[in-house]
Amino acid sequence: MKTSADKIFINARAYTLESEGVCKEAIVVKDGKFAYVGSNETALADYQADQVIDLEGKTVLPGMGDSHLHFAAFCKLFSWVDLGGAGSKKEAIDMLAAKAAETPEGEWITGFNFDQSKWDDSGDRLPTREDLDKATVRHPVMIKRVCMHAAVANTAAIQKAGIGKDYDFGEGGLVELDKDGIPTGIFREQASRIFDEIIPDPFENTENKKKCMKKGFDLAVSYGLTMMHTYASEIYQYFENYDDYLELNRKGQLPVRMTVCIDNFYNKPFVTKAEREDPFRAVQYGTFKIFSDGSLGSRSAKLYEPYADDPDTTGMLVISQEDLNERMLKAYEMGLQPAVHCIGDMGLDVVLTAIEYTLEKSRERGMTEREQRDRLPFRIIHAQMSTPQLIERMKKLPVELDIQPVFFLTDMHWIRERVGDKRADMSYVWKTYKDAGLMMSGGSDCPVEIFSPWNGIYSMVTRKDLDGNPEGGMQPEEKLSVYDAVCMYSKNVPYANGEQDLMGTIEAGKFADMVVIDRDIFNIPDDELKDVQALYTYMAGCQTYCRG
């Protein structure tokens, strides 16, 4: 007698990713999980279902993931001006002026995604308030750089915020002043919070929030995403509302598994074995987030030595070593999983010191080494710059690296000028990390970059920009194989939060999350990797996306 199932997929080219090269032709889905993965013959002989779907040789992969992004913040930006397409400062100003022309006088104009390193008329320098005044003097204007670690405001915005000469911005930020001590309009790190706190929140309108979040989810599933780790960052006004996702899940309207990571101490809720193994439970709490430094693009990532293109600064730490140690230890002892942002080499150093401190102190207070081994890994977010010494320290620690390969697509054009050849050669060293035995998962840091896993895979395999430059790739010795790159956006993502037994590969008993794509990703020219498109996306066996 045949076993009843919900769906049977036949004639697939299903790369299970349980190990390299494993490919099956049939997948059976029952109750939100993979019931069988193997041959057409066995699937059709042993199972029956109302839906038998002939994939006609199409390629199937496990559902794609993003290990680090700010989803709610991204969705809010649908209400802002996207400056990512501006090829010059003048073009960006014109885009803001056009928005001002259709906006009532006095209302805020907000923009995001600008990258002055791509402008042909700025000399890689950030715009100032005087530049933004050319767009409008009748509206307060605030724009954020693509990295989201630097903001620029016009004169009206500065006045609206009540900022004048000798204004006290507090700690954790940098404000550029002119020769008279007046802000030039450039605000780095936490100094930009003053604008975040007074600009109206587009999510205060419930209908607008629903509309923007649906737009964000529709885009995510179109890339084949089935899991995202979304981060709140209160210091940058990136808020995440767990209840929003929970309500969508209850209504059956959450198409992506959301792990919600926050930057406040919280009591970790108890999850039963049945709840944990429920494929239709698609929202949960995740890590405890901490920042150590800023970004390379805004020259606020903390370096051991000064920036090559700005010898007056080494960047900044946004937290002291002592405070980082104590916050991490407290989170760890509360049973939370610490995750720390670090980009510069010294930024990574202080994070490793805090991890070492936490492990040592918790042992002194009675935790055994076995208990520590059973804990989830410490997550290091970005780890863009390193040194051989730092890598040796990481090898000895229970860490997992959440990296953003898509950063390299643009950073490659200015990284050597910014930090010099020696430090550039120790930046974005994915192959070196892998050879050292370090676990990595792929993410986008969206809205810094769009959450396309295919762009990230392309970046890791080719080490080229999206135009195919440079020939042969930058630092080709750091290229990863297609298999390793695909794993970073699939099977490695659930490893980061201890769910590798539930998802990430196409195996019987795991959640039925998968994506059908338009070409065989393992048998195409590397330059085509960025062009891969999802045809169908499934979460818990339910179709969340269909192209065309």
XYZ file of C-alpha atoms in Angstrom:
548
model
C 0.000 0.000 0.000
C 1.337 3.412 -0.960
C 1.978 6.143 1.599
C -0.003 9.346 1.140
C 2.048 12.492 0.506
C 1.326 16.110 -0.345
C 3.565 16.509 -3.403
C 5.827 14.339 -5.507
C 8.469 16.001 -7.673
C 9.949 13.831 -10.416
C 12.576 14.239 -13.137
C 14.453 16.769 -11.042
C 18.149 17.503 -10.939
C 18.140 17.946 -7.170
C 21.494 18.758 -5.627
C 20.925 17.812 -1.994
C 24.183 19.423 -0.715
C 24.551 16.676 1.901
C 27.934 16.272 0.206
C 29.436 17.485 -3.048
C 28.034 15.937 -6.215
C 25.024 14.167 -4.663
C 22.117 14.570 -7.085
C 18.672 12.934 -6.915
C 15.754 12.832 -9.350
C 12.701 12.641 -7.072
C 11.498 14.464 -3.965
C 8.456 13.568 -1.873
C 6.932 16.142 0.495
C 4.615 15.262 3.366
C 3.470 17.469 6.270
C 5.977 20.191 5.472
C 9.022 17.906 5.406
C 10.951 15.885 2.867
C 9.575 12.353 3.210
C 11.773 10.772 0.548
C 14.620 11.875 -1.716
C 15.841 9.458 -4.347
C 14.702 7.820 -7.571
C 11.578 8.382 -9.644
C 10.849 4.681 -9.523
C 10.789 4.425 -5.725
C 8.966 7.726 -5.242
C 6.128 6.688 -7.558
C 6.031 3.102 -6.311
C 5.918 3.919 -2.596
C 4.008 7.218 -2.467
C 0.825 8.716 -3.840
C -0.138 12.397 -3.967
C -2.691 14.615 -5.645
C 0.164 16.711 -7.007
C 2.838 14.977 -9.070
C 5.058 17.693 -10.508
C 7.336 16.897 -13.442
C 10.314 19.264 -13.217
C 11.575 18.154 -16.639
C 15.219 18.108 -15.593
C 15.246 21.462 -13.842
C 17.808 22.089 -11.109
C 16.698 22.079 -7.472
C 18.675 23.373 -4.492
C 17.860 23.670 -0.797
C 16.180 26.952 0.056
C 18.581 29.871 0.077
C 19.304 31.885 3.213
C 20.705 35.207 4.371
C 22.589 35.053 7.663
C 22.650 38.794 8.340
C 20.337 41.566 7.212
C 18.009 44.245 8.553
C 14.698 43.314 6.975
C 12.353 45.833 8.594
C 14.839 48.643 7.935
C 15.007 47.550 4.296
C 11.225 47.532 3.971
C 10.991 51.049 5.399
C 13.261 52.270 2.626
C 10.537 51.698 0.058
C 9.365 55.108 1.313
C 12.813 56.716 0.719
C 14.696 57.884 -2.381
C 17.014 55.157 -3.677
C 20.249 56.901 -4.699
C 22.005 53.686 -5.722
C 21.660 54.493 -9.410
C 23.352 57.884 -9.151
C 26.589 58.002 -11.118
C 27.571 61.432 -9.853
C 26.963 63.810 -6.991
C 25.007 66.049 -9.356
C 22.747 63.169 -10.340
C 22.071 62.338 -6.682
C 21.217 65.981 -5.970
C 18.892 66.042 -8.976
C 17.081 62.931 -7.684
C 16.554 64.589 -4.303
C 15.395 67.803 -5.975
C 12.838 65.844 -8.002
C 11.486 64.272 -4.809
C 11.351 67.697 -3.148
C 9.355 69.086 -6.066
C 6.509 66.655 -5.314
C 6.733 66.901 -1.511
C 4.962 69.566 0.589
C 7.325 72.225 1.897
C 8.772 71.431 5.313
C 8.363 67.654 5.069
C 11.412 65.407 5.267
C 13.238 64.151 2.184
C 15.168 60.978 2.987
C 17.510 59.032 0.741
C 19.659 55.930 0.995
C 22.099 53.712 -0.888
C 24.431 56.446 -2.176
C 28.054 55.493 -2.771
C 30.361 58.418 -3.391
C 33.143 56.056 -4.501
C 31.113 55.444 -7.695
C 30.571 59.128 -8.449
C 32.644 60.674 -11.211
C 32.607 64.188 -9.749
C 33.319 63.784 -6.023
C 36.866 62.479 -5.681
C 35.466 59.772 -3.362
C 34.486 62.430 -0.834
C 31.168 62.499 0.957
C 28.763 65.302 0.024
C 28.147 68.091 2.531
C 25.164 70.088 3.745
C 25.963 72.718 1.130
C 25.700 70.085 -1.597
C 22.314 68.930 -0.312
C 21.138 72.535 -0.025
C 21.334 72.601 -3.826
C 18.540 70.015 -3.899
C 16.254 72.051 -1.637
C 16.372 74.589 1.167
C 12.634 74.285 1.817
C 12.794 70.723 3.104
C 15.002 69.019 5.674
C 17.082 66.416 3.815
C 18.979 63.459 5.270
C 20.623 60.736 3.195
C 22.482 57.602 4.244
C 25.502 56.062 2.596
C 25.167 52.530 1.220
C 26.948 51.133 4.310
C 24.384 52.884 6.566
C 27.255 53.980 8.829
C 27.377 57.560 7.554
C 24.663 60.157 6.996
C 24.631 63.585 5.380
C 22.117 66.311 6.230
C 21.328 69.667 4.666
C 21.168 72.948 6.544
C 17.412 72.718 7.119
C 17.781 69.256 8.665
C 20.601 70.405 10.927
C 18.516 73.356 12.072
C 15.442 71.168 12.608
C 17.523 68.892 14.814
C 18.622 71.883 16.874
C 22.287 71.346 16.088
C 24.527 74.370 16.448
C 28.103 75.227 17.278
C 29.502 73.269 20.268
C 26.569 70.816 20.201
C 27.297 67.758 22.370
C 26.806 64.630 20.252
C 27.847 62.213 22.993
C 30.080 59.185 22.496
C 30.160 56.574 19.764
C 29.984 58.869 16.744
C 31.978 61.276 14.611
C 30.813 64.678 13.356
C 32.793 66.569 10.749
C 33.146 70.278 11.558
C 34.294 73.184 9.410
C 36.973 75.680 10.445
C 34.374 77.603 12.451
C 33.220 74.549 14.394
C 29.958 74.214 12.459
C 28.888 70.732 11.244
C 29.614 70.190 7.554
C 26.596 67.894 7.399
C 28.548 64.630 7.643
C 27.604 62.412 10.599
C 29.213 59.021 11.183
C 28.047 56.104 13.318
C 25.881 56.996 16.323
C 26.090 60.724 15.623
C 23.458 60.210 12.922
C 20.934 58.942 15.485
C 19.689 62.457 16.132
C 18.034 62.403 12.695
C 16.707 58.864 13.072
C 14.960 59.989 16.243
C 13.113 62.929 14.663
C 12.339 61.676 11.154
C 8.775 60.264 11.058
C 8.667 56.468 11.057
C 6.912 55.261 7.864
C 5.754 52.171 9.792
C 3.589 54.289 12.097
C 1.009 53.896 9.349
C -0.086 50.271 9.746
C -1.289 49.898 6.171
C 1.978 51.311 4.833
C 3.907 48.861 7.026
C 1.925 45.892 5.689
C 2.388 47.069 2.123
C 6.142 47.634 2.503
C 6.770 44.324 4.283
C 4.814 42.384 1.669
C 6.896 44.065 -1.015
C 10.051 43.019 0.832
C 8.941 39.409 1.232
C 7.826 39.203 -2.399
C 11.314 40.277 -3.438
C 13.008 37.854 -1.032
C 11.185 34.762 -2.286
C 11.871 35.827 -5.885
C 15.560 35.257 -5.105
C 14.835 31.798 -3.688
C 15.158 32.809 -0.043
C 13.480 30.618 2.566
C 15.358 31.766 5.692
C 16.634 35.131 6.906
C 18.360 36.211 10.104
C 17.159 39.780 10.621
C 18.909 42.077 13.070
C 17.732 44.967 15.182
C 20.380 47.644 15.770
C 18.934 50.234 18.081
C 21.963 52.521 17.817
C 21.087 52.950 14.134
C 17.320 52.952 14.713
C 16.976 49.540 13.055
C 14.049 48.148 15.000
C 12.558 44.688 14.626
C 9.104 43.805 15.943
C 8.968 40.085 16.684
C 5.186 40.243 16.992
C 4.835 41.465 13.392
C 6.419 38.257 12.106
C 4.563 36.114 14.633
C 1.223 37.523 13.497
C 2.066 36.867 9.839
C 3.080 33.312 10.731
C -0.194 32.716 12.578
C -2.126 33.898 9.530
C -0.086 31.695 7.196
C 1.313 34.793 5.478
C 5.018 34.491 6.391
C 6.813 33.104 3.317
C 10.337 33.121 4.791
C 11.657 31.665 8.050
C 12.605 34.642 10.207
C 15.179 34.468 12.982
C 14.828 37.778 14.829
C 18.055 38.962 16.451
C 17.973 41.866 18.894
C 20.456 44.083 20.711
C 18.788 44.177 24.123
C 19.188 41.574 26.841
C 16.147 39.316 26.935
C 14.997 36.131 28.604
C 15.244 33.400 26.018
C 11.826 31.727 25.642
C 11.632 27.973 26.119
C 10.925 26.059 22.913
C 9.656 22.491 23.129
C 11.047 19.733 20.915
C 7.732 19.592 19.043
C 7.754 23.350 18.432
C 11.370 23.287 17.267
C 10.654 20.485 14.783
C 7.439 22.031 13.418
C 8.138 23.002 9.778
C 5.275 25.511 9.815
C 6.713 27.456 12.760
C 8.579 30.146 10.861
C 9.614 32.758 13.442
C 11.945 32.579 16.420
C 14.327 34.675 18.483
C 18.007 34.605 17.570
C 21.232 36.230 18.680
C 22.153 39.101 20.984
C 23.781 41.765 18.773
C 26.717 44.021 19.711
C 28.788 46.467 17.622
C 32.551 46.898 17.958
C 33.345 49.348 15.148
C 32.015 50.993 11.981
C 32.609 50.485 8.251
C 35.445 50.828 5.752
C 33.343 52.913 3.382
C 32.922 55.648 5.987
C 36.445 55.123 7.401
C 34.986 54.259 10.797
C 36.062 50.590 10.917
C 38.755 50.365 13.605
C 42.242 49.622 12.260
C 45.550 48.985 14.010
C 47.217 51.618 11.820
C 45.863 54.759 10.064
C 43.910 54.558 6.827
C 46.158 54.779 3.774
C 43.980 57.492 2.219
C 43.376 59.353 5.500
C 46.419 59.126 7.789
C 44.700 61.219 10.466
C 42.339 58.427 11.500
C 42.346 54.754 12.453
C 38.553 54.609 12.593
C 36.739 54.111 15.872
C 35.485 51.616 18.394
C 31.860 52.237 19.311
C 32.298 50.361 22.601
C 35.210 50.018 25.020
C 36.962 46.679 25.468
C 35.737 46.535 29.058
C 32.093 47.171 28.136
C 32.249 44.668 25.286
C 33.694 42.029 27.617
C 30.962 42.505 30.195
C 28.052 42.705 27.733
C 29.185 39.545 25.990
C 29.709 37.680 29.266
C 26.293 38.715 30.563
C 24.575 37.597 27.344
C 26.445 34.281 27.357
C 25.551 33.559 30.975
C 21.896 34.367 30.194
C 21.969 31.606 27.588
C 21.965 34.001 24.633
C 24.135 33.656 21.528
C 26.396 36.723 21.158
C 26.881 38.111 17.637
C 29.317 40.985 17.170
C 29.815 43.356 14.233
C 33.464 43.936 13.364
C 35.072 45.049 10.119
C 38.538 46.460 10.869
C 41.483 44.326 11.995
C 41.559 45.955 15.431
C 37.775 45.681 15.546
C 38.189 41.912 15.152
C 40.945 41.867 17.772
C 38.737 43.359 20.487
C 35.931 40.927 19.619
C 38.223 37.908 19.960
C 39.513 39.293 23.246
C 35.920 39.545 24.490
C 35.177 35.952 23.430
C 38.321 34.706 25.177
C 37.361 36.677 28.278
C 33.821 35.278 28.234
C 34.959 31.671 27.942
C 37.558 32.087 30.687
C 35.233 33.883 33.114
C 32.344 31.472 32.567
C 34.673 28.535 33.309
C 35.835 30.269 36.471
C 32.176 30.556 37.472
C 31.513 26.854 37.064
C 30.710 26.173 33.400
C 32.470 23.063 32.119
C 34.304 22.857 28.803
C 31.729 20.307 27.626
C 28.907 22.728 28.443
C 30.722 25.378 26.435
C 31.127 22.995 23.492
C 27.374 22.344 23.548
C 26.591 26.044 23.219
C 25.929 27.738 19.893
C 29.005 29.384 18.347
C 29.869 33.016 18.888
C 28.897 34.764 15.665
C 31.329 37.258 14.172
C 29.576 39.510 11.698
C 31.590 40.669 8.655
C 35.211 39.851 9.700
C 36.264 41.706 6.556
C 39.862 42.355 7.606
C 42.152 39.972 9.421
C 45.771 39.014 10.036
C 47.481 35.609 10.285
C 47.632 36.084 14.052
C 43.907 36.826 14.311
C 43.079 33.777 12.200
C 45.137 31.581 14.526
C 43.142 32.921 17.466
C 39.833 32.265 15.690
C 40.840 28.664 14.975
C 41.002 28.029 18.715
C 37.584 29.514 19.458
C 33.968 28.341 18.903
C 33.153 30.976 16.294
C 31.095 31.217 13.113
C 31.620 33.994 10.569
C 28.650 35.747 8.966
C 30.251 37.238 5.873
C 28.929 39.447 3.087
C 30.535 38.459 -0.234
C 28.397 41.049 -2.051
C 30.417 43.816 -0.352
C 33.415 42.771 -2.433
C 31.611 43.537 -5.701
C 32.060 47.272 -5.014
C 34.731 47.412 -2.309
C 37.316 45.870 -4.643
C 37.516 49.153 -6.530
C 38.775 51.193 -3.574
C 40.016 48.826 -0.873
C 43.696 49.066 -1.853
C 43.621 52.848 -1.895
C 41.804 52.901 1.440
C 43.953 50.516 3.485
C 47.039 49.826 1.354
C 48.158 46.648 -0.401
C 49.278 44.681 2.665
C 45.990 45.050 4.523
C 43.942 44.678 1.332
C 45.579 41.290 0.807
C 44.188 40.219 4.191
C 40.679 41.463 3.451
C 37.802 39.288 2.171
C 40.022 36.196 2.517
C 37.319 33.553 2.219
C 39.527 30.713 0.971
C 42.023 31.405 3.745
C 39.197 31.270 6.285
C 37.875 28.017 4.831
C 41.314 26.404 4.764
C 41.686 27.390 8.428
C 38.564 25.353 9.182
C 36.370 28.340 9.997
C 32.629 27.973 9.366
C 31.153 30.772 7.246
C 27.611 31.634 6.212
C 26.582 34.134 3.558
C 24.537 37.271 3.995
C 23.935 40.669 2.438
C 23.569 43.135 5.333
C 20.572 44.389 3.347
C 19.768 47.285 2.943
C 23.525 47.790 2.489
C 23.315 45.381 -0.473
C 20.334 43.597 -1.991
C 19.790 40.056 -0.670
C 20.563 38.170 -3.875
C 22.388 34.931 -2.979
C 23.343 34.556 -6.628
C 25.370 37.791 -6.570
C 27.105 36.564 -3.428
C 27.900 33.182 -4.971
C 29.222 34.910 -8.099
C 31.421 37.161 -5.971
C 32.986 34.260 -4.056
C 33.651 32.156 -7.142
C 34.888 34.826 -9.589
C 36.239 37.639 -7.358
C 35.014 40.020 -10.083
C 32.572 42.920 -10.075
C 29.213 42.603 -11.817
C 30.745 43.928 -15.046
C 33.235 41.040 -15.089
C 36.278 43.000 -13.964
C 39.138 42.479 -13.368
C 39.990 39.667 -15.747
C 40.762 36.589 -13.676
C 39.421 38.210 -10.517
C 41.031 40.210 -7.718
C 43.115 38.002 -5.395
C 42.145 34.872 -7.362
C 43.852 32.697 -4.761
C 40.895 33.499 -2.476
C 38.242 32.090 -4.836
C 35.879 29.419 -3.550
C 34.387 26.527 -5.509
C 30.784 26.783 -6.669
C 29.833 24.026 -4.227
C 31.380 25.806 -1.249
C 29.805 29.105 -2.294
C 26.330 27.583 -2.671
C 26.679 25.889 0.722
C 27.419 29.233 2.341
C 23.964 30.484 1.341
C 22.138 27.252 2.153
C 23.404 24.510 4.471
C 25.741 26.822 6.420
C 23.089 29.403 7.330
C 21.137 27.138 9.740
C 24.439 25.973 11.232
C 24.911 29.519 12.538
C 21.951 29.140 14.897
C 22.113 25.400 15.519
C 19.397 24.259 13.122
C 21.487 22.265 10.662
C 19.552 19.137 11.659
C 16.287 20.755 10.500
C 17.104 22.499 7.235
C 19.799 23.513 4.770
C 19.972 20.289 2.753
C 17.446 18.192 0.838
C 17.250 15.074 2.995
C 14.386 12.972 4.314
C 13.138 14.317 7.625
C 14.238 17.910 7.052
C 11.980 20.874 6.362
C 10.791 20.922 2.750
C 12.437 24.227 1.821
C 13.814 24.360 -1.711
C 14.232 26.463 -4.815
C 13.943 25.433 -8.468
C 16.309 27.487 -10.634
C 16.581 28.186 -14.337
C 19.957 26.539 -14.992
C 22.326 23.918 -13.583
C 24.436 26.090 -11.304
C 27.231 23.502 -11.186
C 27.576 23.249 -14.964
C 27.576 26.823 -16.256
C 30.377 29.341 -16.859
C 31.279 31.097 -13.613
C 30.380 34.485 -15.069
C 26.747 33.318 -15.391
C 26.339 32.666 -11.668
C 25.004 36.177 -11.062
C 22.317 35.567 -13.705
C 20.733 32.546 -12.005
C 17.017 33.058 -11.419
C 14.567 31.290 -9.160
C 11.638 29.707 -11.000
C 9.791 28.354 -7.956
C 10.429 28.727 -4.239
C 8.962 26.413 -1.589
C 8.897 26.702 2.195
C 7.582 23.706 4.157
C 6.465 22.304 0.812
C 4.236 25.315 0.091
C 4.955 27.355 -3.014
C 5.884 30.920 -2.063
C 7.034 32.083 -5.498
C 6.448 31.306 -9.168
C 8.243 33.221 -11.902
C 6.107 34.442 -14.766
